[in-house]
Coordinates of C-alpha atoms and ligand atoms in Angstrom, one line a residue:
M1 CA -6.9 -12.4 -28.5
A2 CA -3.4 -14.3 -28.3
S3 CA -2.8 -16.8 -25.4
P4 CA -0.9 -16.3 -22.6
P5 CA 2.6 -17.9 -23.5
E6 CA 2.7 -15.9 -26.9
A7 CA 1.4 -12.7 -25.4
L8 CA 3.4 -12.7 -22.2
A9 CA 6.8 -12.1 -23.5
H10 CA 7.9 -10.6 -20.5
A11 CA 11.7 -10.2 -21.1
Q12 CA 10.5 -7.6 -24.1
L13 CA 8.6 -5.6 -21.6
E14 CA 9.5 -2.5 -20.1
W15 CA 7.8 -2.9 -16.8
D16 CA 9.2 -6.7 -16.7
T17 CA 10.8 -6.9 -13.0
P18 CA 10.8 -9.4 -10.2
L19 CA 7.7 -7.7 -8.4
Y20 CA 5.6 -7.5 -11.7
R21 CA 6.2 -10.9 -12.4
M22 CA 5.3 -11.8 -8.8
A23 CA 2.5 -10.2 -9.1
V24 CA 1.5 -11.6 -12.5
A25 CA 2.0 -15.0 -11.1
Q26 CA -0.7 -14.3 -8.2
F27 CA -2.9 -13.2 -10.6
D28 CA -2.2 -16.7 -12.8
Q29 CA -3.1 -18.8 -9.8
A30 CA -5.9 -16.8 -8.7
V31 CA -7.6 -16.6 -12.3
P32 CA -8.7 -20.6 -12.6
V33 CA -9.8 -20.4 -8.8
A34 CA -12.3 -17.0 -9.8
G35 CA -13.7 -18.8 -12.8
I36 CA -12.6 -15.8 -15.6
A37 CA -12.6 -16.1 -19.2
E38 CA -8.9 -16.4 -20.4
D39 CA -9.4 -13.2 -22.7
T40 CA -10.5 -10.9 -20.1
A41 CA -7.6 -12.4 -17.7
E42 CA -5.4 -11.3 -20.8
R43 CA -6.2 -7.8 -20.4
L44 CA -5.8 -7.5 -16.6
R45 CA -2.1 -8.8 -16.9
Y46 CA -0.9 -5.7 -18.2
P47 CA -1.1 -1.8 -17.2
E48 CA -3.3 0.3 -19.3
R49 CA -0.5 3.0 -19.5
S50 CA 3.0 3.2 -18.2
T51 CA 4.3 6.8 -17.9
I52 CA 8.1 7.5 -17.8
V53 CA 9.3 11.1 -17.0
S54 CA 12.7 12.5 -16.5
I55 CA 12.7 15.4 -13.8
P56 CA 15.3 18.3 -14.1
V57 CA 16.0 19.4 -10.1
R58 CA 17.8 22.7 -9.4
M59 CA 19.8 21.1 -6.3
D60 CA 20.5 23.6 -3.4
S61 CA 24.1 23.8 -4.5
G62 CA 23.2 25.5 -7.6
R63 CA 24.1 22.0 -9.7
R64 CA 20.9 20.5 -11.8
V65 CA 20.0 16.6 -11.2
V66 CA 17.6 14.8 -13.2
F67 CA 15.6 12.0 -11.9
P68 CA 13.8 9.3 -13.4
G69 CA 10.1 9.0 -12.6
Y70 CA 7.2 7.1 -13.3
R71 CA 3.4 6.5 -13.2
V72 CA 1.6 3.3 -14.0
Q73 CA -2.4 3.2 -14.4
H74 CA -3.2 -0.5 -14.5
S75 CA -7.1 -0.2 -15.1
S76 CA -9.5 2.5 -15.6
I77 CA -12.5 -0.1 -15.9
T78 CA -14.6 1.2 -12.8
G79 CA -13.3 4.7 -12.5
P80 CA -10.4 7.0 -12.1
T81 CA -7.4 5.3 -11.5
K82 CA -5.6 5.7 -8.0
G83 CA -2.6 5.1 -6.0
G84 CA 0.3 6.2 -4.0
I85 CA 3.6 8.1 -4.9
R86 CA 7.1 7.0 -3.5
Y87 CA 10.2 8.4 -3.4
D88 CA 12.7 5.6 -2.9
A89 CA 16.2 4.9 -4.3
D90 CA 15.0 1.5 -5.9
V91 CA 11.8 2.6 -7.5
T92 CA 11.3 1.1 -11.2
L93 CA 8.5 1.0 -13.7
G94 CA 8.1 -2.5 -13.0
E95 CA 7.9 -1.8 -9.2
C96 CA 5.0 0.5 -10.0
A97 CA 3.7 -2.0 -12.2
A98 CA 2.9 -4.8 -9.7
L99 CA 1.8 -2.2 -7.2
A100 CA -0.4 -0.8 -9.6
M101 CA -2.1 -4.0 -10.5
W102 CA -2.4 -4.9 -6.8
M103 CA -4.2 -1.4 -6.1
T104 CA -6.9 -2.6 -8.6
W105 CA -7.5 -5.8 -6.6
K106 CA -7.3 -3.9 -3.8
C107 CA -10.0 -0.9 -5.1
S108 CA -12.4 -3.7 -6.1
L109 CA -12.3 -6.3 -3.1
L110 CA -13.1 -2.9 -1.4
R111 CA -16.0 -2.3 -3.7
L112 CA -14.3 1.2 -4.4
P113 CA -15.3 2.6 -7.9
Y114 CA -11.6 3.2 -8.8
G115 CA -8.7 1.2 -10.7
G116 CA -5.1 0.6 -9.5
A117 CA -2.0 3.2 -10.0
K118 CA 1.5 3.7 -8.5
G119 CA 3.9 5.9 -9.1
G120 CA 7.4 7.5 -8.0
V121 CA 10.7 9.2 -8.2
R122 CA 14.1 7.3 -8.0
C123 CA 15.8 9.5 -5.8
D124 CA 17.4 9.2 -2.2
P125 CA 14.7 11.5 -0.3
H126 CA 16.5 11.5 2.9
G127 CA 19.3 12.9 1.6
M128 CA 17.7 16.0 -0.2
S129 CA 16.5 19.3 1.4
P130 CA 12.8 20.5 1.8
G131 CA 13.5 22.8 -1.0
E132 CA 14.8 20.2 -3.4
L133 CA 11.7 17.7 -2.7
E134 CA 9.6 20.6 -3.1
R135 CA 11.3 21.9 -6.8
L136 CA 11.1 18.0 -7.5
T137 CA 7.4 17.2 -6.5
R138 CA 6.6 20.5 -8.4
R139 CA 8.2 19.8 -11.7
F140 CA 7.2 15.5 -11.2
T141 CA 3.4 17.1 -11.0
S142 CA 4.0 19.2 -14.2
E143 CA 5.4 16.5 -16.2
L144 CA 2.5 14.3 -15.1
L145 CA -0.4 17.0 -16.0
P146 CA -1.5 15.4 -19.3
I147 CA -2.5 11.9 -17.6
I148 CA -3.7 13.0 -14.1
G149 CA -6.8 14.5 -12.7
P150 CA -9.9 14.3 -10.2
Q151 CA -11.8 11.8 -12.8
E152 CA -8.3 10.2 -14.4
D153 CA -5.9 9.6 -11.7
I154 CA -5.7 10.5 -8.0
A155 CA -2.3 10.6 -6.1
A156 CA -1.7 9.7 -2.8
P157 CA 1.2 9.6 -0.4
D158 CA 3.6 6.4 -0.1
M159 CA 6.9 5.7 1.1
A160 CA 9.0 9.1 2.0
T161 CA 6.0 11.2 0.8
N162 CA 3.3 12.9 3.2
E163 CA 0.7 15.4 3.2
Q164 CA 3.4 18.1 2.5
T165 CA 3.9 16.2 -0.8
M166 CA 0.3 16.3 -1.4
A167 CA 0.0 19.9 -0.4
W168 CA 2.6 20.6 -3.4
M169 CA 1.1 18.6 -5.9
M170 CA -2.3 19.7 -5.5
D171 CA -1.0 23.5 -5.5
T172 CA 1.1 22.7 -9.0
Y173 CA -2.3 21.3 -10.6
S174 CA -4.5 24.0 -9.0
M175 CA -2.3 26.7 -10.8
Q176 CA -2.7 25.4 -13.9
R177 CA -6.7 25.2 -13.9
G178 CA -6.8 28.4 -12.0
Y179 CA -8.7 27.4 -9.2
A180 CA -8.6 25.3 -6.1
V181 CA -8.8 21.5 -6.9
P182 CA -8.2 19.7 -3.9
E183 CA -9.8 16.5 -4.8
I184 CA -6.7 15.6 -7.3
V185 CA -5.1 14.3 -4.6
T186 CA -5.9 12.6 -1.3
G187 CA -3.7 12.5 1.9
K188 CA -3.3 16.1 1.8
P189 CA -3.6 18.5 4.8
I190 CA -6.6 19.2 6.5
S191 CA -6.8 23.1 6.2
I192 CA -6.8 22.3 2.1
G193 CA -9.3 19.7 1.9
G194 CA -7.9 16.7 3.8
S195 CA -9.8 14.3 5.8
V196 CA -9.7 13.8 9.2
F197 CA -8.3 10.4 10.0
R198 CA -6.7 9.7 6.5
H199 CA -3.2 10.3 8.4
E200 CA -3.9 7.1 10.6
A201 CA -6.4 5.4 8.6
T202 CA -4.0 2.3 7.1
G203 CA -2.4 1.5 10.3
A204 CA -5.9 1.4 12.3
G205 CA -6.9 -0.2 9.3
V206 CA -4.6 -2.9 9.9
V207 CA -5.8 -3.7 13.7
M208 CA -9.5 -3.5 12.5
V209 CA -8.6 -6.5 10.1
V210 CA -6.2 -8.2 12.8
S211 CA -9.0 -7.7 15.2
R212 CA -11.7 -9.4 13.0
A213 CA -9.0 -12.3 12.2
C214 CA -8.7 -12.8 16.2
D215 CA -12.4 -13.1 16.5
R216 CA -12.6 -15.6 14.0
L217 CA -9.8 -17.5 15.1
G218 CA -11.1 -17.3 19.0
W219 CA -8.0 -15.5 19.7
A220 CA -8.5 -12.1 22.5
L221 CA -6.4 -9.1 20.8
A222 CA -5.7 -8.1 24.3
E223 CA -3.8 -11.3 25.1
Q224 CA -1.7 -11.2 22.1
R225 CA 2.3 -10.4 21.8
C226 CA 3.1 -8.5 18.6
V227 CA 6.0 -8.0 16.4
V228 CA 5.9 -4.7 14.3
Q229 CA 8.8 -4.3 11.2
G230 CA 8.8 -0.7 9.9
F231 CA 8.0 2.3 12.2
G232 CA 6.6 5.0 9.6
N233 CA 3.1 6.1 9.0
V234 CA 1.3 2.4 9.1
G235 CA 3.8 0.6 11.0
G236 CA 4.1 3.2 14.1
I237 CA 0.2 3.8 14.1
A238 CA -0.5 -0.1 14.1
S239 CA 1.7 0.0 17.0
L240 CA 0.1 2.5 18.7
E241 CA -3.5 0.9 18.1
L242 CA -2.3 -2.4 19.2
H243 CA -1.0 -0.7 22.1
A244 CA -4.3 1.1 22.6
R245 CA -6.2 -2.2 22.4
G246 CA -4.2 -3.7 25.1
A247 CA -2.0 -6.2 23.1
S248 CA 1.5 -6.5 23.9
V249 CA 4.3 -4.7 21.5
T250 CA 7.5 -6.4 22.4
A251 CA 9.5 -5.6 19.3
V252 CA 9.5 -2.6 16.6
S253 CA 12.2 -1.5 13.9
D254 CA 13.0 0.9 11.0
V255 CA 15.5 1.0 8.2
S256 CA 18.3 1.7 11.4
G257 CA 17.5 -1.6 13.2
G258 CA 14.8 -2.8 15.7
R259 CA 14.0 -2.4 19.6
H260 CA 13.2 -5.5 21.4
S261 CA 11.4 -6.1 25.3
P262 CA 9.7 -9.4 26.0
D263 CA 7.8 -7.8 28.6
G264 CA 6.3 -5.5 26.2
L265 CA 7.8 -1.9 24.8
D266 CA 6.2 1.8 25.8
V267 CA 4.8 2.3 22.1
P268 CA 3.7 6.0 22.7
S269 CA 7.2 7.0 24.1
L270 CA 8.7 5.4 21.1
F271 CA 6.3 7.1 18.6
E272 CA 7.2 10.2 20.1
Y273 CA 11.2 9.5 20.0
A274 CA 10.6 8.8 16.5
R275 CA 9.1 11.9 15.5
E276 CA 11.6 13.8 17.2
H277 CA 14.3 12.1 16.2
G278 CA 13.4 11.0 12.4
S279 CA 14.2 7.3 13.4
L280 CA 14.7 5.0 16.3
E281 CA 18.4 4.7 15.5
N282 CA 19.8 6.2 19.1
C283 CA 16.8 5.4 21.2
D284 CA 17.6 3.1 24.3
A285 CA 14.4 1.4 24.8
G286 CA 15.0 -2.5 25.3
E287 CA 17.7 -4.3 23.4
R288 CA 18.8 -3.7 19.9
I289 CA 18.1 -6.3 17.4
S290 CA 18.6 -6.7 13.5
N291 CA 15.5 -6.7 11.2
D292 CA 16.6 -10.2 10.0
E293 CA 16.4 -11.1 14.1
L294 CA 13.1 -9.2 14.5
L295 CA 11.4 -11.4 11.9
E296 CA 12.2 -14.5 13.4
L297 CA 11.3 -13.3 16.9
E298 CA 8.8 -16.0 18.8
C299 CA 5.2 -14.0 19.1
D300 CA 2.0 -14.2 18.5
I301 CA 1.3 -11.5 15.8
L302 CA 4.1 -10.3 13.1
V303 CA 3.2 -7.0 11.6
L304 CA 5.2 -6.3 8.2
A305 CA 5.0 -2.3 7.8
A306 CA 8.2 -1.7 6.0
R307 CA 8.6 -2.6 2.4
E308 CA 8.2 -5.4 0.0
D309 CA 10.3 -8.8 -0.3
Q310 CA 10.7 -9.4 3.3
I311 CA 9.7 -13.0 4.0
N312 CA 11.0 -15.4 1.5
A313 CA 11.7 -18.8 0.9
E314 CA 15.1 -18.3 3.2
N315 CA 13.5 -17.2 6.1
A316 CA 9.8 -18.1 6.0
P317 CA 10.5 -22.0 7.6
H318 CA 12.0 -19.9 10.9
I319 CA 9.1 -17.3 11.6
Q320 CA 7.8 -18.3 14.9
A321 CA 4.7 -15.8 14.7
R322 CA 1.3 -17.6 14.8
M323 CA -0.1 -14.6 12.2
I324 CA 1.5 -12.7 9.7
V325 CA 0.1 -9.3 8.7
E326 CA 0.7 -7.3 5.7
G327 CA 0.5 -3.9 6.3
A328 CA 3.4 -2.9 3.5
N329 CA 2.6 -4.0 -0.1
G330 CA 4.1 -7.2 -1.5
P331 CA 6.5 -8.5 1.7
T332 CA 5.7 -12.1 1.2
S333 CA 7.1 -13.9 -1.6
L334 CA 5.6 -16.7 -3.3
E335 CA 7.6 -19.2 -2.1
A336 CA 7.0 -17.9 1.2
D337 CA 3.3 -18.3 1.0
A338 CA 3.1 -21.6 0.2
V339 CA 5.7 -22.7 3.3
L340 CA 3.7 -20.6 5.6
W341 CA 0.2 -21.9 4.1
E342 CA 2.1 -25.8 4.9
R343 CA 2.9 -24.6 8.5
G344 CA -0.8 -23.3 9.0
I345 CA 0.4 -19.7 9.5
P346 CA -2.3 -17.5 8.6
V347 CA -1.1 -14.4 6.3
L348 CA -3.6 -11.3 6.2
P349 CA -2.8 -10.3 2.8
D350 CA -1.8 -6.7 1.8
I351 CA -5.0 -6.1 -0.4
L352 CA -7.1 -6.6 2.4
T353 CA -5.4 -5.4 5.4
N354 CA -3.6 -2.2 4.5
A355 CA -7.0 -1.1 2.5
G356 CA -7.9 1.1 5.1
G357 CA -5.6 4.0 3.3
V358 CA -7.2 3.8 0.0
T359 CA -10.7 3.4 1.5
V360 CA -10.3 6.7 3.4
S361 CA -8.4 8.5 0.3
Y362 CA -11.7 7.6 -1.6
F363 CA -13.9 9.0 1.7
E364 CA -11.7 12.2 1.2
W365 CA -12.1 12.4 -2.5
V366 CA -16.2 12.2 -2.4
Q367 CA -16.4 14.9 0.6
D368 CA -14.0 16.7 -1.7
L369 CA -16.0 16.7 -4.6
G370 CA -19.2 17.2 -2.5
R371 CA -17.3 19.9 -0.5
L372 CA -19.2 18.4 2.6
F373 CA -16.8 16.8 5.4
W374 CA -17.5 14.3 7.8
T375 CA -16.7 14.0 11.6
R376 CA -13.9 11.7 12.7
D377 CA -16.3 9.2 14.1
E378 CA -18.2 9.2 11.4
I379 CA -15.4 8.0 8.6
R380 CA -13.7 5.8 11.5
A381 CA -17.5 3.6 11.6
K382 CA -17.7 3.8 8.0
L383 CA -13.9 2.3 7.5
E384 CA -14.7 -0.5 9.8
A385 CA -17.8 -1.2 8.0
K386 CA -16.0 -1.6 4.8
L387 CA -13.1 -3.5 6.1
S388 CA -15.4 -5.8 8.1
D389 CA -17.7 -6.4 4.8
A390 CA -14.4 -6.9 2.9
F391 CA -12.7 -9.2 5.4
D392 CA -16.0 -11.4 6.0
R393 CA -16.1 -12.1 2.2
V394 CA -12.1 -12.9 1.8
W395 CA -12.6 -15.1 5.3
D396 CA -15.6 -17.2 4.0
L397 CA -14.3 -17.4 0.4
A398 CA -10.9 -19.2 1.4
E399 CA -12.8 -21.4 3.9
E400 CA -15.5 -22.5 1.3
R401 CA -12.5 -23.4 -1.6
N402 CA -9.6 -24.3 1.2
V403 CA -7.6 -21.9 -0.4
T404 CA -5.1 -19.2 1.7
L405 CA -6.6 -15.5 2.3
R406 CA -4.4 -14.3 -0.5
M407 CA -6.1 -16.3 -2.9
G408 CA -9.6 -15.6 -1.2
A409 CA -8.6 -11.7 -1.3
L410 CA -7.5 -11.9 -5.2
V411 CA -10.1 -13.8 -6.1
A412 CA -12.6 -11.6 -4.6
G413 CA -11.3 -8.5 -6.2
I414 CA -10.5 -9.8 -9.5
R415 CA -14.2 -10.9 -10.0
E416 CA -15.3 -7.6 -9.1
V417 CA -13.4 -6.1 -11.8
S418 CA -13.7 -8.8 -14.6
E419 CA -17.4 -8.8 -14.1
A420 CA -17.3 -4.6 -15.2
L421 CA -14.8 -5.7 -18.1
E422 CA -17.1 -8.1 -19.6
A423 CA -20.1 -5.7 -19.3
R424 CA -18.4 -3.1 -20.7
G425 CA -16.8 -5.1 -23.5
I426 CA -13.1 -4.3 -25.1
F427 CA -13.3 -0.8 -27.4
P428 CA -13.8 -1.0 -30.0
Ligands
NAD1 P1 7.0 5.2 5.7 O1 8.1 5.8 4.7 O2 6.1 6.1 6.6 O3 7.9 4.2 6.9 C1 8.3 2.8 6.2 C2 9.1 2.4 7.5 O4 10.0 1.5 7.0 C3 9.9 3.4 7.9 O5 10.1 3.3 9.3 C4 11.2 3.1 7.7 O6 12.4 3.3 8.3 C5 11.0 1.2 7.7 N1 11.7 0.6 6.6 C6 12.2 0.9 5.2 N2 13.0 -0.2 4.9 C7 13.0 -1.2 6.1 C8 13.5 -2.2 6.1 N3 14.4 -3.1 5.5 N4 13.7 -3.0 7.4 C9 12.9 -2.6 8.7 N5 12.1 -1.0 8.1 C10 12.5 -0.7 7.0 O7 6.0 4.2 4.5 P2 4.4 3.9 5.0 O8 3.4 4.9 4.5 O9 4.3 3.6 6.7 O10 4.7 2.4 4.1 C11 5.1 1.1 4.5 C12 4.6 0.4 3.6 O11 3.0 0.3 3.7 C13 4.9 0.4 2.1 O12 5.1 -0.9 1.2 C14 3.6 1.4 1.4 O13 3.4 0.6 0.1 C15 2.4 0.6 2.2 N6 1.5 1.2 2.5 C16 1.2 2.7 2.9 C17 0.0 2.9 2.9 C18 -0.2 4.5 3.6 O14 -1.2 4.9 3.5 N7 0.9 5.0 4.2 C19 -1.2 2.3 2.5 C20 -1.4 1.3 2.0 C21 0.0 0.5 1.9

């Protein structure tokens, strides 16, 4: 197999983007620490399959618009690929390739029998009606039929997609098969085989990991002042969980901007407000601040739960939090990681911290395949056990090798999947 400099002609690869390069750069830093063979590493630098489709949609006005759609499957070494579908104006093949690679490490870190995938449609979901979104989702699913399946590739919600999107995907797939196939997607409504607790799983899992980290650092979670960027599925639930555990949430934000109150915000009321109005834009809690200001507020715990690329070389020196928590995927750049490590600010990395979502998705898939459903308490307890086990392996590895928690998480995940690849070998 070619050596990396020859093989990595990134400029010629269709998925080459800054985010994909960042995912590969993180992987390259982890390879020597993980101690895996270079030809094994070389296979894992590339997604197995990258699909681009064009999706014609009849808009309410009668006009037809064609949207680009993507699905990237990074690794099927240990099982079907698994990953979210996002609707966003900035989705690209390269963004999906990076996120799919991170999903592989996340699944293997959690010891779930999946590889990573990610997909999305480049569109403005907030400017589309429910009917337009339904037609978009059904046609996107139809275009993906040759490459998805309960044993091949299983979708889940991500940015601007939700239970309803998954219900449309499940229905579209099932209509082609002639019978209900709930296990084709996760994060769907409970009435069609969804799992209780899936909706809250990522945000609740974030706080389970934060709580474990506080225990290791000797901090009492209930005494911490927390700031949360992003108030959607992950950030909204994480804020509620932090509040319920007695921590003070002093600022939250969504795409419209932030709200700040040094004495702590009334999170349940804000959550209700956002649910009713769709955003925090016109709410009058606390003082209004910008998202940039929010990131630099003085606090103990800063939860990043909006999107990628939020802490970078420019703002990392000004961060005043004592711990950073990645609820979103890829919110901290490589340069920022180095600055934060230098400053002694621990970063709880995305592939560990937001893994509650895919873990409960795995539980949902297992329940669907077995047609046997578990209670909320059973699921919460199984999730806590899985996350705690992964957290302890990451923390111990990072301490033992004197590396960041991100490096610990990547090394733990990459080792699992490379061991499986070496056992299987390369076909033919
Ligand atoms: P969501 O669409 O429900 O919420 C995103 C939130 O971020 C919204 O409140 C939005 O207004 C806000 N936001 C967007 N851009 C912003 C900006 N520039 N500044 C501040 N806020 C901004 O999406 P989600 O499901 O909560 O996903 C958030 C992140 O978590 C994404 O990176 C996603 O990939 C990741 N994630 C989600 C899950 C899940 O189960 N939903 C699981 C793992 C990882």
